[in-house]
């Protein structure tokens, strides 16, 4: 693993690990709840697509125990699927009315939106970690 990929992976793991706890409780109502549900869904879908991440976070237990014995798919077709997933996640995120979020949830929204935009824009580069699923 080259240094760029390692740094990109390490940084993204921190963001990804924080996703389930990012959104605040439903102080501001329905939009905060919708954001929390979406971030949780994104997090757990990404765990399924990245068994090595699940193992490194200690989340390869219970219903995800089978992930312990799998490796990430690093094929070109997997990268294409990951880019499509990022675009879909961004589309889903944008269905949430940011103006109706609490201050904490709005920050979570901005962080995730920035990360997804960065991953999508980075896909045009075929080197480094700019376009892979960890950016």
XYZ file of C-alpha atoms in Angstrom:
135
model
C 0.000 0.000 0.000
C 1.464 3.358 -0.969
C 1.577 6.339 1.382
C -1.223 8.278 -0.354
C -3.599 5.353 -0.181
C -2.719 4.746 3.474
C -3.274 8.382 4.445
C -6.503 8.573 2.462
C -7.740 5.350 4.017
C -6.788 6.379 7.538
C -8.497 9.758 7.242
C -11.635 8.334 5.723
C -11.841 5.579 8.317
C -12.027 8.242 10.986
C -14.862 10.001 9.184
C -16.632 6.743 8.366
C -16.320 5.477 11.930
C -17.932 8.656 13.198
C -20.918 8.573 10.832
C -23.346 6.666 13.089
C -22.809 9.111 15.917
C -22.543 12.270 13.848
C -26.120 13.410 13.650
C -27.566 14.864 16.795
C -30.645 13.504 18.437
C -33.921 14.743 17.080
C -33.858 18.140 18.785
C -34.787 19.878 15.572
C -37.370 17.397 14.456
C -37.877 15.276 11.428
C -34.963 16.490 9.279
C -32.426 15.608 11.983
C -34.002 12.161 12.244
C -33.898 11.723 8.474
C -30.244 12.746 8.366
C -29.344 10.359 11.188
C -31.129 7.482 9.460
C -29.382 8.251 6.166
C -25.926 8.484 7.758
C -26.485 5.209 9.588
C -27.621 3.538 6.362
C -24.600 4.870 4.442
C -22.242 3.711 7.177
C -23.570 0.159 7.338
C -23.786 -0.195 3.546
C -20.171 0.887 3.303
C -19.194 -1.644 5.958
C -20.745 -4.370 3.817
C -18.739 -3.154 0.816
C -15.518 -2.905 2.842
C -15.070 -5.982 5.017
C -11.531 -4.954 5.967
C -12.929 -1.741 7.456
C -15.516 -3.719 9.416
C -12.755 -5.912 10.816
C -10.441 -3.007 11.619
C -13.253 -1.286 13.541
C -14.175 -4.493 15.375
C -17.627 -4.519 13.761
C -17.248 -7.953 12.155
C -19.382 -9.598 14.822
C -22.947 -10.812 15.055
C -24.784 -10.365 11.774
C -21.570 -9.065 10.166
C -19.303 -11.893 11.417
C -18.960 -13.245 7.870
C -17.060 -10.069 6.921
C -14.142 -11.209 9.084
C -13.108 -13.700 6.417
C -13.410 -11.409 3.381
C -11.129 -8.904 1.671
C -12.083 -5.646 -0.018
C -12.810 -5.814 -3.735
C -10.185 -3.570 -5.335
C -11.180 -4.289 -8.946
C -11.947 -1.614 -11.531
C -15.602 -2.663 -11.538
C -15.725 -2.224 -7.764
C -14.346 1.298 -8.090
C -17.028 2.059 -10.668
C -19.695 0.740 -8.274
C -18.250 2.814 -5.441
C -18.423 5.967 -7.548
C -22.037 5.226 -8.440
C -22.726 4.616 -4.749
C -21.158 7.980 -3.805
C -23.292 9.779 -6.405
C -26.403 8.031 -5.116
C -25.537 8.872 -1.519
C -25.031 12.516 -2.456
C -28.408 12.558 -4.220
C -30.041 11.064 -1.108
C -28.288 13.567 1.143
C -29.576 16.448 -0.938
C -33.186 15.364 -0.347
C -32.730 16.572 3.234
C -33.558 20.231 3.835
C -30.339 21.552 5.357
C -32.064 24.757 6.506
C -34.295 22.720 8.835
C -31.402 20.907 10.559
C -30.064 21.735 14.005
C -26.644 23.413 14.063
C -24.849 20.148 14.899
C -26.708 18.175 12.239
C -25.981 20.884 9.648
C -22.262 20.429 10.338
C -22.630 16.671 9.875
C -24.460 17.314 6.609
C -21.695 19.640 5.378
C -18.916 17.194 6.297
C -20.566 14.276 4.523
C -21.474 16.394 1.492
C -17.872 17.604 1.226
C -16.504 14.063 1.512
C -18.839 12.707 -1.150
C -18.110 15.606 -3.516
C -14.375 15.095 -3.021
C -14.645 11.375 -3.787
C -16.722 12.023 -6.903
C -14.362 14.707 -8.209
C -11.325 12.564 -7.404
C -12.606 9.707 -9.559
C -11.188 11.349 -12.671
C -7.682 10.531 -11.426
C -6.492 6.962 -11.819
C -3.737 7.227 -9.217
C -3.441 7.818 -5.505
C -6.384 7.767 -3.153
C -8.265 10.707 -4.677
C -10.963 8.702 -6.367
C -11.339 5.614 -4.297
C -14.010 4.791 -1.756
C -12.001 6.054 1.214
C -11.774 9.681 0.180
